[in-house]
Amino acid sequence: MTNWTATLANLVAHSSPNDEAIASAKKGLLDYLASSLTAGQTETGTLLIRWFDEEGGNADIPLIGMHKNASARQAALYNGYLGHALDLDDVHTDVRGHPSTVILPALLSVAATGSFSGRRFLEAYAIGVEVMARLGLTIGAQHYTRGWHNTATLGGIAAACACAYLQRFSAEKIELAIGIAATQSSGMRNQFGTEVKPLHAGLAAEQGYVASKLTGLGLIGSKRTLDGENGFLSLYGDGTDNADALTSDWGDSWKISKPGLWFKLYSFCSAAFHAADACHELLSQDTFILEDIQKIEVIYPPGGDAALIHTHPQTGDEGRFSVEYIVALFLTNRTATLSDFNHETIPASIRQVMNKVTRQYDATIKPSPHAVPKGRFTIVRVHLENGNILESRVDAPLGSTDKPLSMDQLEQKLDDSCSEEQAVQIKQAVNGLDKAATLSELIEAVR
Amino acid sequence: MTNWTATLANLVAHSSPNDEAIASAKKGLLDYLASSLTAGQTETGTLLIRWFDEEGGNADIPLIGMHKNASARQAALYNGYLGHALDLDDVHTDVRGHPSTVILPALLSVAATGSFSGRRFLEAYAIGVEVMARLGLTIGAQHYTRGWHNTATLGGIAAACACAYLQRFSAEKIELAIGIAATQSSGMRNQFGTEVKPLHAGLAAEQGYVASKLTGLGLIGSKRTLDGENGFLSLYGDGTDNADALTSDWGDSWKISKPGLWFKLYSFCSAAFHAADACHELLSQDTFILEDIQKIEVIYPPGGDAALIHTHPQTGDEGRFSVEYIVALFLTNRTATLSDFNHETIPASIRQVMNKVTRQYDATIKPSPHAVPKGRFTIVRVHLENGNILESRVDAPLGSTDKPLSMDQLEQKLDDSCSEEQAVQIKQAVNGLDKAATLSELIEAVR
């Protein structure tokens, strides 16, 4: 019987991501920083910093965009939270969640005080994404639908592997680090729509950091913690039936490039992106005014809207996870801005349109082979008062791996997130990172 | 439909444990300190302190027995680990785990820098045990058998409630704290027999502390996080079918007194205590020498040995969770000492007896109404070479709630754990704690 934990640990220890993976890692790093800097100074971020000040600690690691340092654990928590604060950070469909906002902060907390090359850092990041994507494929769809938040539950193990690789742990040590991370795995989807959702990313980053730290200090826990009837894969998922996905063809291509990261232009849940693009198309193909609309049907494959837990959101915050809100918002304003997703009550004008939206599920519609995520589509069907019906179907939204952002669009996201000077510094540091002997330029740029 | 999370939070906020509960809490505190001080300076404890020194922080909270302070989070982790390091700390059968080593460290991390009366501290502890025991009853036996470590998974929520009560949070805030603790709930039984098992207690203490801290600072997460189809009770357990147990008859009696805490005299898993007492009885009722033994059967009700995950332990550490080892140890040495549970390989003489032990399960044997835990028994049946069969059955071992330790035995455990001077100080501080205006004497005594 395969020992999946040991097999995975061994692959991590002896990995060597290729140049394509490194190029993708540079894009992912740029997007993570843009997402974090766009969030900037948040209410929860301020609350965390107040706590850190009270707690004290050796302030070695930068809090992104804050011109302030904190301890390694504090920084992992904060930077993990920040990247996910606006839900503007990358998605990986194999993960069913957000890899970079967990893996990169954990890595930064290890790397900022050590002596690591830029290439090693990027490799470690690619390996973290690899582990998280493969865990997502192995653990199965049920994990998410039962109520787990994959970003959190899979992120800690992935971050631990990334940190372990960065520090050149032996395969045996990596297996132990996986165990210490796995036994902390947590995060429930019933926190979606609150500030605890992005905090999950920070908690997972911290867990991954702590797992690698304690392993490095010599703590010995169990091996084989993914395996067995009480192991991680069985307790949290469908067992080891799909565990082939965890290790097979390792290194033939890298998940960070294929299918790759999905970079987001909007600050709401990616499961509503298709509908947003469909609204865009409807608005461009025909002219109608809001008052003409009798009702709006949004059609998903069964379960395709699982992440969109709010059908009657009260605030913009909750609306982040409501296709009703997103459709109403786009049909009304033609776009979404950050201020559409705060604690304030949704305005009556939007609510009026929202009330016309119903969700439907159609298992008979064939998904496109280009669908992102696999098997997904969204149809927005607008019934007008005059009897006319307008319809738009989107299989893969802009930014997803089938319609990736151009480098210009990605750099624009960064430019919009911070000062011109900082944007230039970051682009320079990230561009040259694979050739940099140390991380000092990057660390300096992200402050 | 009942909102279980809000109902529980409301009960916690308006609780007032009676004098019987306070008396039990004083015993529990004494036993927790004795268990921690017996552990003393451990390898893992030293490793954690090395980490804390590197991390830094405002050292406000004592690390028990170390004449050293650490930050609130560090101390919660360390003191939680320490109390459970030897598995010598109390058990609660409703919890299916160890309440005090999670709840008390979290409380200490809040209390040591605040201004709280001794009575309030003891009340908070009793309420923590109440929540943890009722969570244990509600979440069902499957939670444990599937692979969760109840001490860890239920402890964080209980500790958060205790800390919230201590600080007089409103019912609404307590509901939020429950959510932040629940979404961090983790800990797998496949770490049993390693140092990560006691670390789980520390991690849960830290989670409970953090949940109350973040709630106190104003973080707003979801409410009703125990409820619903994706809520804690469904995701981790059998759902809300038994949720009555969470809140019904609250305050009629207190779980810390009825059934009460089970105080341990030996440093191994309580599921092997019955067998140890049975061996004692066999040795006293008859004279036989080890060489006379042909085979030994240990008979449990089905599933009664779930915690004893090692049938072929290699080290004393693993033997802590092996009835084969415990039976061999007691038949050979008539007792167990701390040195029987370290990293060293089990000696050949013990191994020889171990190899004669087999486990059996008998669903037809009727459990005693006095059994602790409910439905449990253990029969040790020794077959001698001459054909004779000796048998002893134990339904409730010494120290368990049906055969509680006397106050003398409990104080002896403390006396054995530290210097005479410290033991006197601790006894004095704990005895007078319910009348103490502050916790300063207690804090001074535990250093």
mmCIF file of C-alpha atoms in Angstrom, chain B residues 65-389:
data_model
loop_
_atom_site.group_PDB
_atom_site.id
_atom_site.type_symbol
_atom_site.label_atom_id
_atom_site.label_comp_id
_atom_site.label_asym_id
_atom_site.label_seq_id
_atom_site.Cartn_x
_atom_site.Cartn_y
_atom_site.Cartn_z
ATOM 1 C CA GLY B 65 7.338 25.900 37.110
ATOM 2 C CA MET B 66 9.904 27.675 34.949
ATOM 3 C CA HIS B 67 10.459 30.951 36.863
ATOM 4 C CA LYS B 68 10.038 32.571 33.499
ATOM 5 C CA ASN B 69 7.339 34.560 31.734
ATOM 6 C CA ALA B 70 6.210 34.657 28.122
ATOM 7 C CA SER B 71 3.601 36.458 26.047
ATOM 8 C CA ALA B 72 -0.045 35.520 26.531
ATOM 9 C CA ARG B 73 -0.184 33.409 23.363
ATOM 10 C CA GLN B 74 3.137 31.720 24.048
ATOM 11 C CA ALA B 75 2.133 30.942 27.631
ATOM 12 C CA ALA B 76 -1.229 29.502 26.584
ATOM 13 C CA LEU B 77 0.572 27.184 24.172
ATOM 14 C CA TYR B 78 3.260 26.185 26.659
ATOM 15 C CA ASN B 79 1.058 25.726 29.728
ATOM 16 C CA GLY B 80 -1.494 23.808 27.680
ATOM 17 C CA TYR B 81 1.207 21.520 26.368
ATOM 18 C CA LEU B 82 2.800 21.099 29.799
ATOM 19 C CA GLY B 83 -0.352 20.033 31.641
ATOM 20 C CA HIS B 84 -0.868 17.249 29.111
ATOM 21 C CA ALA B 85 2.786 16.361 28.518
ATOM 22 C CA LEU B 86 2.650 13.249 30.713
ATOM 23 C CA ASP B 87 -1.036 12.459 30.146
ATOM 24 C CA LEU B 88 -1.286 12.768 33.921
ATOM 25 C CA ASP B 89 -3.942 15.486 33.839
ATOM 26 C CA ASP B 90 -7.658 15.099 34.495
ATOM 27 C CA VAL B 91 -10.145 13.450 32.166
ATOM 28 C CA HIS B 92 -13.841 14.139 31.785
ATOM 29 C CA THR B 93 -15.828 11.240 30.390
ATOM 30 C CA ASP B 94 -18.464 13.480 28.751
ATOM 31 C CA VAL B 95 -15.634 15.251 26.941
ATOM 32 C CA ARG B 96 -13.876 12.028 26.006
ATOM 33 C CA GLY B 97 -10.754 14.031 26.745
ATOM 34 C CA HIS B 98 -8.902 16.421 28.976
ATOM 35 C CA PRO B 99 -10.591 19.715 29.807
ATOM 36 C CA SER B 100 -8.406 21.481 32.382
ATOM 37 C CA THR B 101 -5.157 21.524 30.421
ATOM 38 C CA VAL B 102 -6.873 23.562 27.705
ATOM 39 C CA ILE B 103 -9.191 25.793 29.729
ATOM 40 C CA LEU B 104 -6.905 26.769 32.608
ATOM 41 C CA PRO B 105 -3.916 27.902 30.486
ATOM 42 C CA ALA B 106 -6.175 30.051 28.304
ATOM 43 C CA LEU B 107 -7.745 31.580 31.416
ATOM 44 C CA LEU B 108 -4.339 32.174 32.975
ATOM 45 C CA SER B 109 -3.209 34.040 29.850
ATOM 46 C CA VAL B 110 -6.173 36.385 30.158
ATOM 47 C CA ALA B 111 -6.263 36.601 33.938
ATOM 48 C CA ALA B 112 -2.628 37.162 34.815
ATOM 49 C CA THR B 113 -2.585 40.709 33.458
ATOM 50 C CA GLY B 114 -6.153 41.653 34.311
ATOM 51 C CA SER B 115 -8.028 42.375 37.483
ATOM 52 C CA PHE B 116 -10.204 39.400 38.291
ATOM 53 C CA SER B 117 -11.313 37.831 41.553
ATOM 54 C CA GLY B 118 -10.392 34.257 42.389
ATOM 55 C CA ARG B 119 -14.058 33.313 42.484
ATOM 56 C CA ARG B 120 -14.629 34.691 38.966
ATOM 57 C CA PHE B 121 -11.616 32.720 37.717
ATOM 58 C CA LEU B 122 -12.908 29.472 39.244
ATOM 59 C CA GLU B 123 -16.411 30.135 37.895
ATOM 60 C CA ALA B 124 -14.975 30.696 34.416
ATOM 61 C CA TYR B 125 -13.112 27.406 34.661
ATOM 62 C CA ALA B 126 -16.270 25.543 35.742
ATOM 63 C CA ILE B 127 -18.137 27.087 32.806
ATOM 64 C CA GLY B 128 -15.395 26.043 30.403
ATOM 65 C CA VAL B 129 -15.687 22.449 31.625
ATOM 66 C CA GLU B 130 -19.476 22.714 31.312
ATOM 67 C CA VAL B 131 -19.260 23.812 27.679
ATOM 68 C CA MET B 132 -16.660 21.193 26.788
ATOM 69 C CA ALA B 133 -18.575 18.332 28.432
ATOM 70 C CA ARG B 134 -21.830 19.347 26.762
ATOM 71 C CA LEU B 135 -20.086 19.724 23.392
ATOM 72 C CA GLY B 136 -18.728 16.208 23.918
ATOM 73 C CA LEU B 137 -22.201 14.801 24.583
ATOM 74 C CA THR B 138 -23.660 16.657 21.620
ATOM 75 C CA ILE B 139 -21.012 15.915 19.044
ATOM 76 C CA GLY B 140 -21.324 12.180 19.663
ATOM 77 C CA ALA B 141 -19.016 9.199 19.890
ATOM 78 C CA GLN B 142 -18.381 9.168 16.135
ATOM 79 C CA HIS B 143 -16.392 12.386 16.388
ATOM 80 C CA TYR B 144 -13.699 10.612 18.377
ATOM 81 C CA THR B 145 -13.798 7.294 16.545
ATOM 82 C CA ARG B 146 -13.500 9.010 13.154
ATOM 83 C CA GLY B 147 -10.145 10.385 14.260
ATOM 84 C CA TRP B 148 -10.647 13.687 16.039
ATOM 85 C CA HIS B 149 -8.874 14.437 19.298
ATOM 86 C CA ASN B 150 -11.644 15.844 21.491
ATOM 87 C CA THR B 151 -9.268 17.576 23.898
ATOM 88 C CA ALA B 152 -8.159 19.732 20.988
ATOM 89 C CA THR B 153 -11.291 20.011 18.865
ATOM 90 C CA LEU B 154 -13.684 20.868 21.703
ATOM 91 C CA GLY B 155 -11.164 22.547 23.981
ATOM 92 C CA GLY B 156 -10.730 25.733 21.978
ATOM 93 C CA ILE B 157 -14.436 26.558 22.042
ATOM 94 C CA ALA B 158 -14.642 25.746 25.752
ATOM 95 C CA ALA B 159 -11.602 27.883 26.524
ATOM 96 C CA ALA B 160 -13.011 30.760 24.474
ATOM 97 C CA CYS B 161 -16.255 30.592 26.475
ATOM 98 C CA ALA B 162 -14.334 30.513 29.753
ATOM 99 C CA CYS B 163 -12.211 33.524 28.763
ATOM 100 C CA ALA B 164 -15.302 35.373 27.526
ATOM 101 C CA TYR B 165 -17.147 34.748 30.795
ATOM 102 C CA LEU B 166 -14.119 35.873 32.808
ATOM 103 C CA GLN B 167 -14.115 39.168 30.934
ATOM 104 C CA ARG B 168 -17.922 39.584 31.218
ATOM 105 C CA PHE B 169 -18.529 39.593 27.463
ATOM 106 C CA SER B 170 -22.152 40.038 26.386
ATOM 107 C CA ALA B 171 -24.030 36.990 25.064
ATOM 108 C CA GLU B 172 -23.654 38.402 21.573
ATOM 109 C CA LYS B 173 -19.878 38.666 21.921
ATOM 110 C CA ILE B 174 -19.687 35.171 23.362
ATOM 111 C CA GLU B 175 -21.496 33.887 20.279
ATOM 112 C CA LEU B 176 -18.866 35.566 18.085
ATOM 113 C CA ALA B 177 -16.022 34.144 20.183
ATOM 114 C CA ILE B 178 -17.500 30.648 19.832
ATOM 115 C CA GLY B 179 -17.400 31.143 16.062
ATOM 116 C CA ILE B 180 -13.781 32.248 15.939
ATOM 117 C CA ALA B 181 -12.791 29.303 18.142
ATOM 118 C CA ALA B 182 -14.928 26.789 16.220
ATOM 119 C CA THR B 183 -13.410 27.753 12.892
ATOM 120 C CA GLN B 184 -9.943 26.927 14.286
ATOM 121 C CA SER B 185 -11.003 23.582 15.744
ATOM 122 C CA SER B 186 -8.525 20.836 14.840
ATOM 123 C CA GLY B 187 -6.376 17.997 16.151
ATOM 124 C CA MET B 188 -6.131 14.444 14.826
ATOM 125 C CA ARG B 189 -5.773 11.292 16.905
ATOM 126 C CA ASN B 190 -3.161 9.951 14.543
ATOM 127 C CA GLN B 191 -0.707 12.134 16.496
ATOM 128 C CA PHE B 192 -1.272 10.031 19.643
ATOM 129 C CA GLY B 193 1.914 8.586 21.047
ATOM 130 C CA THR B 194 3.980 11.594 19.955
ATOM 131 C CA GLU B 195 4.749 14.980 21.473
ATOM 132 C CA VAL B 196 2.211 16.556 19.122
ATOM 133 C CA LYS B 197 -0.582 15.005 21.188
ATOM 134 C CA PRO B 198 0.092 17.163 24.276
ATOM 135 C CA LEU B 199 0.904 20.073 21.977
ATOM 136 C CA HIS B 200 -2.707 19.829 20.737
ATOM 137 C CA ALA B 201 -3.846 20.906 24.211
ATOM 138 C CA GLY B 202 -1.585 23.942 23.970
ATOM 139 C CA LEU B 203 -2.772 24.783 20.471
ATOM 140 C CA ALA B 204 -6.400 24.589 21.625
ATOM 141 C CA ALA B 205 -5.633 26.794 24.635
ATOM 142 C CA GLU B 206 -4.027 29.290 22.283
ATOM 143 C CA GLN B 207 -7.018 29.149 19.911
ATOM 144 C CA GLY B 208 -9.433 29.789 22.763
ATOM 145 C CA TYR B 209 -7.310 32.671 24.004
ATOM 146 C CA VAL B 210 -7.035 34.159 20.494
ATOM 147 C CA ALA B 211 -10.783 33.817 19.880
ATOM 148 C CA SER B 212 -11.564 35.778 23.032
ATOM 149 C CA LYS B 213 -8.813 38.293 22.330
ATOM 150 C CA LEU B 214 -9.945 39.062 18.772
ATOM 151 C CA THR B 215 -13.565 39.242 19.847
ATOM 152 C CA GLY B 216 -12.585 41.603 22.633
ATOM 153 C CA LEU B 217 -10.763 43.794 20.123
ATOM 154 C CA GLY B 218 -13.924 43.995 18.031
ATOM 155 C CA LEU B 219 -13.579 41.406 15.259
ATOM 156 C CA ILE B 220 -16.990 40.439 13.886
ATOM 157 C CA GLY B 221 -17.411 37.004 12.381
ATOM 158 C CA SER B 222 -20.448 34.816 11.790
ATOM 159 C CA LYS B 223 -23.040 33.972 14.387
ATOM 160 C CA ARG B 224 -24.787 30.580 14.624
ATOM 161 C CA THR B 225 -21.555 28.806 13.732
ATOM 162 C CA LEU B 226 -22.469 25.638 15.637
ATOM 163 C CA ASP B 227 -25.803 25.361 13.809
ATOM 164 C CA GLY B 228 -26.869 24.568 10.272
ATOM 165 C CA GLU B 229 -25.927 21.930 7.760
ATOM 166 C CA ASN B 230 -22.406 23.315 7.342
ATOM 167 C CA GLY B 231 -22.052 24.293 11.007
ATOM 168 C CA PHE B 232 -19.611 22.917 13.542
ATOM 169 C CA LEU B 233 -21.910 20.248 14.964
ATOM 170 C CA SER B 234 -22.716 18.844 11.516
ATOM 171 C CA LEU B 235 -19.270 19.189 10.010
ATOM 172 C CA TYR B 236 -17.422 17.646 12.956
ATOM 173 C CA GLY B 237 -20.153 15.471 14.414
ATOM 174 C CA ASP B 238 -23.590 13.987 14.142
ATOM 175 C CA GLY B 239 -25.397 17.293 13.648
ATOM 176 C CA THR B 240 -27.830 18.915 16.003
ATOM 177 C CA ASP B 241 -29.902 15.790 16.769
ATOM 178 C CA ASN B 242 -28.423 15.666 20.265
ATOM 179 C CA ALA B 243 -28.049 19.410 20.689
ATOM 180 C CA ASP B 244 -30.455 19.324 23.624
ATOM 181 C CA ALA B 245 -27.499 18.053 25.624
ATOM 182 C CA LEU B 246 -25.740 21.332 24.883
ATOM 183 C CA THR B 247 -28.109 23.488 26.873
ATOM 184 C CA SER B 248 -30.853 21.547 28.711
ATOM 185 C CA ASP B 249 -30.953 21.757 32.517
ATOM 186 C CA TRP B 250 -28.060 24.197 32.448
ATOM 187 C CA GLY B 251 -27.001 25.072 35.979
ATOM 188 C CA ASP B 252 -29.084 22.393 37.744
ATOM 189 C CA SER B 253 -25.777 20.743 38.485
ATOM 190 C CA TRP B 254 -22.305 21.345 37.068
ATOM 191 C CA LYS B 255 -20.357 18.891 34.954
ATOM 192 C CA ILE B 256 -17.174 19.735 36.841
ATOM 193 C CA SER B 257 -18.842 18.101 39.897
ATOM 194 C CA LYS B 258 -21.278 15.637 38.305
ATOM 195 C CA PRO B 259 -19.987 13.321 36.961
ATOM 196 C CA GLY B 260 -16.871 15.348 37.791
ATOM 197 C CA LEU B 261 -13.229 15.247 36.839
ATOM 198 C CA TRP B 262 -11.256 12.026 36.860
ATOM 199 C CA PHE B 263 -7.838 12.609 38.384
ATOM 200 C CA LYS B 264 -5.043 10.382 37.184
ATOM 201 C CA LEU B 265 -2.330 8.708 39.237
ATOM 202 C CA TYR B 266 -0.521 7.292 36.251
ATOM 203 C CA SER B 267 0.964 8.851 33.191
ATOM 204 C CA PHE B 268 -0.726 6.763 30.536
ATOM 205 C CA CYS B 269 -4.007 6.836 28.647
ATOM 206 C CA SER B 270 -7.012 6.465 30.937
ATOM 207 C CA ALA B 271 -8.495 3.802 28.664
ATOM 208 C CA ALA B 272 -5.826 1.443 30.054
ATOM 209 C CA PHE B 273 -6.465 2.318 33.730
ATOM 210 C CA HIS B 274 -9.081 -0.392 34.194
ATOM 211 C CA ALA B 275 -6.627 -3.005 32.987
ATOM 212 C CA ALA B 276 -3.927 -1.662 35.308
ATOM 213 C CA ASP B 277 -6.224 -1.923 38.332
ATOM 214 C CA ALA B 278 -7.261 -5.409 37.216
ATOM 215 C CA CYS B 279 -3.605 -6.449 37.131
ATOM 216 C CA HIS B 280 -3.184 -5.059 40.649
ATOM 217 C CA GLU B 281 -6.067 -7.165 41.831
ATOM 218 C CA LEU B 282 -4.760 -10.296 40.131
ATOM 219 C CA LEU B 283 -1.380 -9.835 41.754
ATOM 220 C CA SER B 284 -2.985 -9.442 45.164
ATOM 221 C CA GLN B 285 -5.461 -12.324 44.896
ATOM 222 C CA ASP B 286 -3.042 -15.007 43.877
ATOM 223 C CA THR B 287 0.609 -15.769 43.546
ATOM 224 C CA PHE B 288 1.954 -16.679 40.177
ATOM 225 C CA ILE B 289 5.168 -15.867 38.429
ATOM 226 C CA LEU B 290 5.496 -14.413 34.945
ATOM 227 C CA GLU B 291 6.893 -17.655 33.609
ATOM 228 C CA ASP B 292 3.619 -19.385 34.543
ATOM 229 C CA ILE B 293 1.637 -17.277 32.109
ATOM 230 C CA GLN B 294 0.622 -18.917 28.857
ATOM 231 C CA LYS B 295 -1.504 -16.077 27.488
ATOM 232 C CA ILE B 296 -3.409 -12.996 28.600
ATOM 233 C CA GLU B 297 -6.727 -11.857 27.210
ATOM 234 C CA VAL B 298 -7.858 -8.270 27.693
ATOM 235 C CA ILE B 299 -11.574 -7.987 27.056
ATOM 236 C CA TYR B 300 -13.264 -4.694 26.210
ATOM 237 C CA PRO B 301 -16.734 -3.762 25.041
ATOM 238 C CA PRO B 302 -16.518 -3.108 21.258
ATOM 239 C CA GLY B 303 -14.721 0.210 20.692
ATOM 240 C CA GLY B 304 -13.755 0.561 24.351
ATOM 241 C CA ASP B 305 -10.083 0.546 23.416
ATOM 242 C CA ALA B 306 -10.286 3.129 20.599
ATOM 243 C CA ALA B 307 -7.816 5.453 22.297
ATOM 244 C CA LEU B 308 -5.246 2.686 22.661
ATOM 245 C CA ILE B 309 -3.909 2.945 19.148
ATOM 246 C CA HIS B 310 -0.698 0.942 19.636
ATOM 247 C CA THR B 311 -0.870 -2.836 19.773
ATOM 248 C CA HIS B 312 2.853 -3.288 19.119
ATOM 249 C CA PRO B 313 4.503 -0.253 20.696
ATOM 250 C CA GLN B 314 8.234 0.153 20.205
ATOM 251 C CA THR B 315 8.903 2.820 22.842
ATOM 252 C CA GLY B 316 7.479 3.749 26.216
ATOM 253 C CA ASP B 317 6.042 6.850 24.555
ATOM 254 C CA GLU B 318 3.941 4.692 22.272
ATOM 255 C CA GLY B 319 3.241 2.334 25.182
ATOM 256 C CA ARG B 320 1.277 5.146 26.804
ATOM 257 C CA PHE B 321 -1.452 4.201 24.303
ATOM 258 C CA SER B 322 -1.078 0.421 24.444
ATOM 259 C CA VAL B 323 -2.969 -1.860 26.824
ATOM 260 C CA GLU B 324 -0.534 -4.616 25.876
ATOM 261 C CA TYR B 325 2.315 -2.545 27.315
ATOM 262 C CA ILE B 326 0.402 -1.452 30.419
ATOM 263 C CA VAL B 327 -0.641 -5.010 31.303
ATOM 264 C CA ALA B 328 2.881 -6.318 30.774
ATOM 265 C CA LEU B 329 4.321 -3.434 32.798
ATOM 266 C CA PHE B 330 2.001 -3.906 35.785
ATOM 267 C CA LEU B 331 2.324 -7.674 35.847
ATOM 268 C CA THR B 332 6.108 -7.289 35.745
ATOM 269 C CA ASN B 333 6.728 -4.218 37.937
ATOM 270 C CA ARG B 334 3.435 -3.913 39.898
ATOM 271 C CA THR B 335 3.323 -0.183 39.071
ATOM 272 C CA ALA B 336 4.239 2.386 36.440
ATOM 273 C CA THR B 337 6.675 5.266 36.810
ATOM 274 C CA LEU B 338 7.429 8.238 34.610
ATOM 275 C CA SER B 339 10.541 6.590 33.200
ATOM 276 C CA ASP B 340 8.393 3.837 31.720
ATOM 277 C CA PHE B 341 7.031 6.344 29.180
ATOM 278 C CA ASN B 342 9.996 7.912 27.447
ATOM 279 C CA HIS B 343 11.570 7.606 23.984
ATOM 280 C CA GLU B 344 13.531 4.490 24.923
ATOM 281 C CA THR B 345 12.846 1.101 23.401
ATOM 282 C CA ILE B 346 10.698 -1.164 25.550
ATOM 283 C CA PRO B 347 12.950 -3.701 27.315
ATOM 284 C CA ALA B 348 12.903 -7.329 26.154
ATOM 285 C CA SER B 349 11.554 -8.571 29.509
ATOM 286 C CA ILE B 350 8.415 -6.456 29.157
ATOM 287 C CA ARG B 351 8.128 -7.195 25.446
ATOM 288 C CA GLN B 352 8.086 -10.916 26.226
ATOM 289 C CA VAL B 353 4.979 -10.515 28.396
ATOM 290 C CA MET B 354 3.419 -8.058 25.887
ATOM 291 C CA ASN B 355 3.596 -10.724 23.209
ATOM 292 C CA LYS B 356 1.259 -12.895 25.286
ATOM 293 C CA VAL B 357 -1.479 -10.244 25.349
ATOM 294 C CA THR B 358 -4.396 -10.222 22.927
ATOM 295 C CA ARG B 359 -7.407 -7.922 22.862
ATOM 296 C CA GLN B 360 -10.929 -9.234 22.642
ATOM 297 C CA TYR B 361 -14.323 -7.583 22.413
ATOM 298 C CA ASP B 362 -17.505 -8.870 23.969
ATOM 299 C CA ALA B 363 -20.758 -7.069 23.294
ATOM 300 C CA THR B 364 -22.744 -9.575 25.367
ATOM 301 C CA ILE B 365 -21.234 -8.560 28.726
ATOM 302 C CA LYS B 366 -23.480 -6.110 30.526
ATOM 303 C CA PRO B 367 -21.705 -2.936 31.663
ATOM 304 C CA SER B 368 -22.130 -1.925 35.289
ATOM 305 C CA PRO B 369 -24.350 1.070 36.114
ATOM 306 C CA HIS B 370 -21.289 2.426 37.953
ATOM 307 C CA ALA B 371 -19.000 2.080 34.948
ATOM 308 C CA VAL B 372 -16.659 4.986 34.189
ATOM 309 C CA PRO B 373 -16.835 5.940 31.396
ATOM 310 C CA LYS B 374 -20.412 4.797 30.818
ATOM 311 C CA GLY B 375 -20.599 1.389 29.145
ATOM 312 C CA ARG B 376 -16.924 0.597 29.729
ATOM 313 C CA PHE B 377 -15.303 -2.348 31.495
ATOM 314 C CA THR B 378 -12.060 -4.207 31.145
ATOM 315 C CA ILE B 379 -11.472 -7.844 32.017
ATOM 316 C CA VAL B 380 -7.944 -9.165 32.288
ATOM 317 C CA ARG B 381 -7.914 -12.966 31.983
ATOM 318 C CA VAL B 382 -4.643 -14.747 32.623
ATOM 319 C CA HIS B 383 -4.252 -18.311 31.393
ATOM 320 C CA LEU B 384 -1.514 -20.156 33.272
ATOM 321 C CA GLU B 385 0.545 -22.980 31.822
ATOM 322 C CA ASN B 386 -1.034 -25.384 34.329
ATOM 323 C CA GLY B 387 -4.492 -24.701 32.871
ATOM 324 C CA ASN B 388 -5.658 -22.406 35.663
ATOM 325 C CA ILE B 389 -7.395 -19.202 34.655
#
